[in-house]
């Protein structure tokens, strides 16, 4: 038997589908062009834009700055004690005084100098003028108008260069008018000269006052020693024990000679004529001479108020008086030397070049400023290009 065949009904035909619109395909730029675009943007940011801003600032905004320059040297007479030819030229040769030069430099840059300039010239108003561009005007963008800020501003506008070989100092003053630069420079030199004169006066006074004080001390010691010696002489009734002892000893020697002669004569008479009437006289004379000799010896060498006991104290007083007199003589000589040194050894601030009146503004150096910004921008752009190239290689 054959199995019945199952008939599968046919499925209905699918309805026709509507045609969908095709979207345009966005083609991405090649990777190489994308990196070139980024490099162009970096070039604009690091080179083109800063250079344009620098050209705008230096060409339109920046104010002219005038520089007044002067040169000076601080010298003093030779301080050392040379020998030979140097000793002959000591009165005329001047030596460099670096310490005093640095003192003048420090004063010119100090707050005291700025205060004096403010009082005489009105420094703050001259550097705060509205005609000066905002980047160079005081107080500037930060708005700090304190004296400390003005002192820092002042130090940037007053420069001192020192040549250690020639000992010449160069003073440069920046200002925004030629007249201001010259006046400030000249006034600073005047203040430096006044400082040097004050140092001269103080040094001279200290030197002379010290020498005069030594003289007064030596005079007091000499007077005290002389008074002590005079009191000793009046109190002990002796003028010079040594000289008086010599006189006493001379007297003793003379008396001893007489005693020896009398004893010899007496001995001879006793041998020749013992009953001679001169024998008692000679004996009496000999006894008197012995007593006189003993008295004179006691005055010189006795234990009481003899010259020998007075001599040590007298010698000490004489020694003190001599030392005081020598000290006084040395002090007087030192005073004369100090006066000569004070008159000869002085500082001198010599102007080698007077403050000039600039006829043209040498700052800012506009072309150089723009070129420097361009050079720095190119360097930054080159570094950025290398960094971007490295990043592209890693991403590929």
Coordinates of N, CA, C and O in Angstrom, one line a residue, residues 32-94:
X32 N 48.1 61.5 7.3 CA 49.1 62.5 7.1 C 48.6 63.9 7.1 O 49.2 64.8 7.7
X33 N 47.5 64.2 6.4 CA 47.0 65.6 6.4 C 46.5 66.0 7.7 O 46.5 67.2 8.1
X34 N 46.0 65.1 8.6 CA 45.5 65.4 9.9 C 46.7 65.9 10.8 O 46.6 66.9 11.5
X35 N 47.8 65.2 10.7 CA 49.0 65.6 11.4 C 49.5 67.0 10.9 O 50.0 67.8 11.7
X36 N 49.5 67.2 9.6 CA 49.9 68.5 9.1 C 49.0 69.6 9.6 O 49.5 70.7 10.0
X37 N 47.8 69.4 9.8 CA 46.9 70.4 10.3 C 47.2 70.7 11.8 O 47.2 71.9 12.2
X38 N 47.5 69.7 12.5 CA 47.9 69.9 13.9 C 49.2 70.7 14.0 O 49.3 71.6 14.8
X39 N 50.2 70.4 13.1 CA 51.4 71.1 13.1 C 51.2 72.6 12.8 O 51.9 73.5 13.3
X40 N 50.3 72.9 11.8 CA 50.0 74.2 11.5 C 49.4 75.0 12.7 O 49.8 76.2 12.9
X41 N 48.6 74.3 13.4 CA 48.0 75.0 14.6 C 49.0 75.3 15.7 O 49.1 76.3 16.3
X42 N 49.9 74.3 15.9 CA 51.0 74.5 16.8 C 51.9 75.6 16.4 O 52.4 76.5 17.2
X43 N 52.2 75.7 15.1 CA 53.0 76.8 14.6 C 52.4 78.2 14.8 O 53.0 79.1 15.2
X44 N 51.1 78.2 14.6 CA 50.4 79.5 14.8 C 50.4 79.9 16.3 O 50.6 81.1 16.6
X45 N 50.3 78.9 17.2 CA 50.3 79.2 18.6 C 51.6 79.5 19.1 O 51.8 80.5 19.9
X46 N 52.7 78.8 18.7 CA 54.0 79.0 19.3 C 54.9 80.0 18.6 O 55.8 80.6 19.2
X47 N 54.6 80.3 17.3 CA 55.5 81.2 16.5 C 54.7 82.4 16.0 O 55.1 83.5 16.3
X48 N 53.7 82.2 15.3 CA 53.0 83.3 14.6 C 52.4 84.2 15.6 O 52.6 85.4 15.5
X49 N 51.6 83.7 16.5 CA 50.8 84.6 17.4 C 51.8 85.3 18.3 O 51.7 86.6 18.5
X50 N 52.8 84.7 19.0 CA 53.7 85.5 19.9 C 54.5 86.5 19.1 O 54.7 87.6 19.6
X51 N 54.9 86.2 17.9 CA 55.6 87.2 17.1 C 54.8 88.4 16.7 O 55.2 89.5 16.8
X52 N 53.5 88.1 16.4 CA 52.6 89.2 16.1 C 52.4 90.1 17.3 O 52.4 91.3 17.2
X53 N 52.2 89.4 18.5 CA 52.0 90.2 19.7 C 53.3 91.0 20.0 O 53.2 92.2 20.5
X54 N 54.5 90.4 19.9 CA 55.7 91.1 20.1 C 55.9 92.3 19.2 O 56.3 93.4 19.6
X55 N 55.5 92.1 17.9 CA 55.6 93.2 16.9 C 54.6 94.3 17.3 O 54.9 95.5 17.2
X56 N 53.5 93.9 17.8 CA 52.5 94.9 18.2 C 53.0 95.7 19.5 O 52.9 96.9 19.5
X57 N 53.6 95.0 20.4 CA 54.0 95.6 21.6 C 55.2 96.5 21.3 O 55.2 97.7 21.7
X58 N 56.3 96.0 20.7 CA 57.5 96.8 20.5 C 57.2 97.9 19.4 O 57.9 98.9 19.5
X59 N 56.3 97.7 18.5 CA 56.1 98.7 17.5 C 55.1 99.8 17.9 O 55.2 100.9 17.4
X60 N 54.2 99.5 18.8 CA 53.1 100.4 19.1 C 53.1 100.8 20.5 O 52.9 102.0 20.9
X61 N 53.2 99.8 21.4 CA 52.9 100.0 22.9 C 54.1 100.5 23.7 O 54.0 101.4 24.5
X62 N 55.2 99.8 23.5 CA 56.4 100.0 24.3 C 56.9 101.5 24.3 O 57.0 102.1 23.2
X63 N 57.1 102.0 25.5 CA 57.6 103.4 25.6 C 59.1 103.5 25.4 O 59.8 102.5 25.8
X64 N 59.6 104.6 24.9 CA 61.0 104.8 24.7 C 61.7 105.0 26.1 O 61.2 105.7 27.0
X65 N 62.8 104.3 26.3 CA 63.6 104.5 27.5 C 65.0 105.1 27.1 O 65.7 104.6 26.2
X66 N 65.3 106.1 27.9 CA 66.6 106.8 27.7 C 67.6 106.4 28.8 O 67.2 106.3 30.0
X67 N 68.8 106.3 28.4 CA 69.8 105.9 29.4 C 70.9 107.0 29.5 O 71.5 107.3 28.4
X68 N 71.1 107.5 30.7 CA 72.2 108.4 30.9 C 73.3 107.7 31.6 O 73.1 107.0 32.6
X69 N 74.5 107.8 31.1 CA 75.7 107.1 31.6 C 76.7 108.0 32.1 O 77.0 109.1 31.5
X70 N 77.4 107.6 33.2 CA 78.5 108.4 33.7 C 79.5 107.4 34.3 O 79.2 106.2 34.6
X71 N 80.8 107.8 34.4 CA 81.8 107.0 35.0 C 82.6 107.8 36.1 O 82.8 109.0 35.9
X72 N 82.9 107.0 37.1 CA 83.6 107.7 38.2 C 84.6 106.6 38.8 O 84.5 105.4 38.6
X73 N 85.5 107.1 39.7 CA 86.4 106.3 40.4 C 86.6 106.8 41.8 O 86.6 108.0 42.0
X74 N 86.7 105.9 42.7 CA 87.0 106.3 44.1 C 88.4 105.9 44.5 O 88.8 104.7 44.4
X75 N 89.2 106.8 44.8 CA 90.6 106.6 45.1 C 91.0 107.2 46.5 O 90.3 108.1 47.0
X76 N 92.1 106.7 47.0 CA 92.6 107.3 48.3 C 94.1 107.2 48.2 O 94.7 106.5 47.4
X77 N 94.8 108.1 49.0 CA 96.3 108.1 48.9 C 96.8 106.7 49.4 O 96.1 106.0 50.1
X78 N 98.0 106.4 49.1 CA 98.6 105.1 49.3 C 98.6 104.8 50.8 O 99.1 105.6 51.6
X79 N 97.9 103.7 51.2 CA 97.8 103.4 52.6 C 99.0 102.6 53.1 O 99.4 102.6 54.3
X80 N 99.6 101.9 52.2 CA 100.8 101.0 52.6 C 102.0 101.9 52.9 O 102.0 103.1 52.6
X81 N 103.0 101.3 53.5 CA 104.3 101.9 53.7 C 105.3 101.4 52.8 O 106.0 100.4 53.1
X82 N 105.4 101.9 51.6 CA 106.3 101.3 50.6 C 107.7 101.7 50.9 O 108.0 102.5 51.7
X83 N 108.6 101.0 50.2 CA 110.0 101.2 50.3 C 110.6 101.6 49.0 O 110.0 101.3 47.9
X84 N 111.8 102.1 49.0 CA 112.4 102.4 47.7 C 111.7 103.6 47.0 O 111.4 104.6 47.6
X85 N 111.5 103.3 45.7 CA 110.9 104.4 44.9 C 109.5 104.6 45.3 O 109.0 105.8 45.2
X86 N 108.8 103.6 45.8 CA 107.4 103.8 46.3 C 107.3 104.8 47.4 O 106.4 105.5 47.5
X87 N 108.3 104.8 48.3 CA 108.3 105.7 49.4 C 108.4 107.2 48.9 O 107.9 108.1 49.5
X88 N 109.2 107.4 47.8 CA 109.3 108.7 47.3 C 108.1 109.2 46.7 O 107.8 110.4 46.6
X89 N 107.3 108.3 46.1 CA 106.0 108.7 45.5 C 104.8 108.5 46.3 O 103.7 108.7 45.9
X90 N 105.0 108.3 47.6 CA 103.9 108.0 48.5 C 102.9 109.2 48.6 O 101.7 109.0 48.7
X91 N 103.5 110.4 48.5 CA 102.6 111.5 48.7 C 101.8 111.9 47.5 O 100.9 112.6 47.5
X92 N 102.1 111.3 46.3 CA 101.4 111.7 45.1 C 100.7 110.5 44.4 O 99.8 110.8 43.6
X93 N 101.0 109.3 44.7 CA 100.4 108.1 44.1 C 99.1 107.8 44.8 O 99.1 107.7 46.0
X94 N 98.1 107.5 44.0 CA 96.8 107.1 44.6 C 96.5 105.6 44.4 O 96.8 105.1 43.3

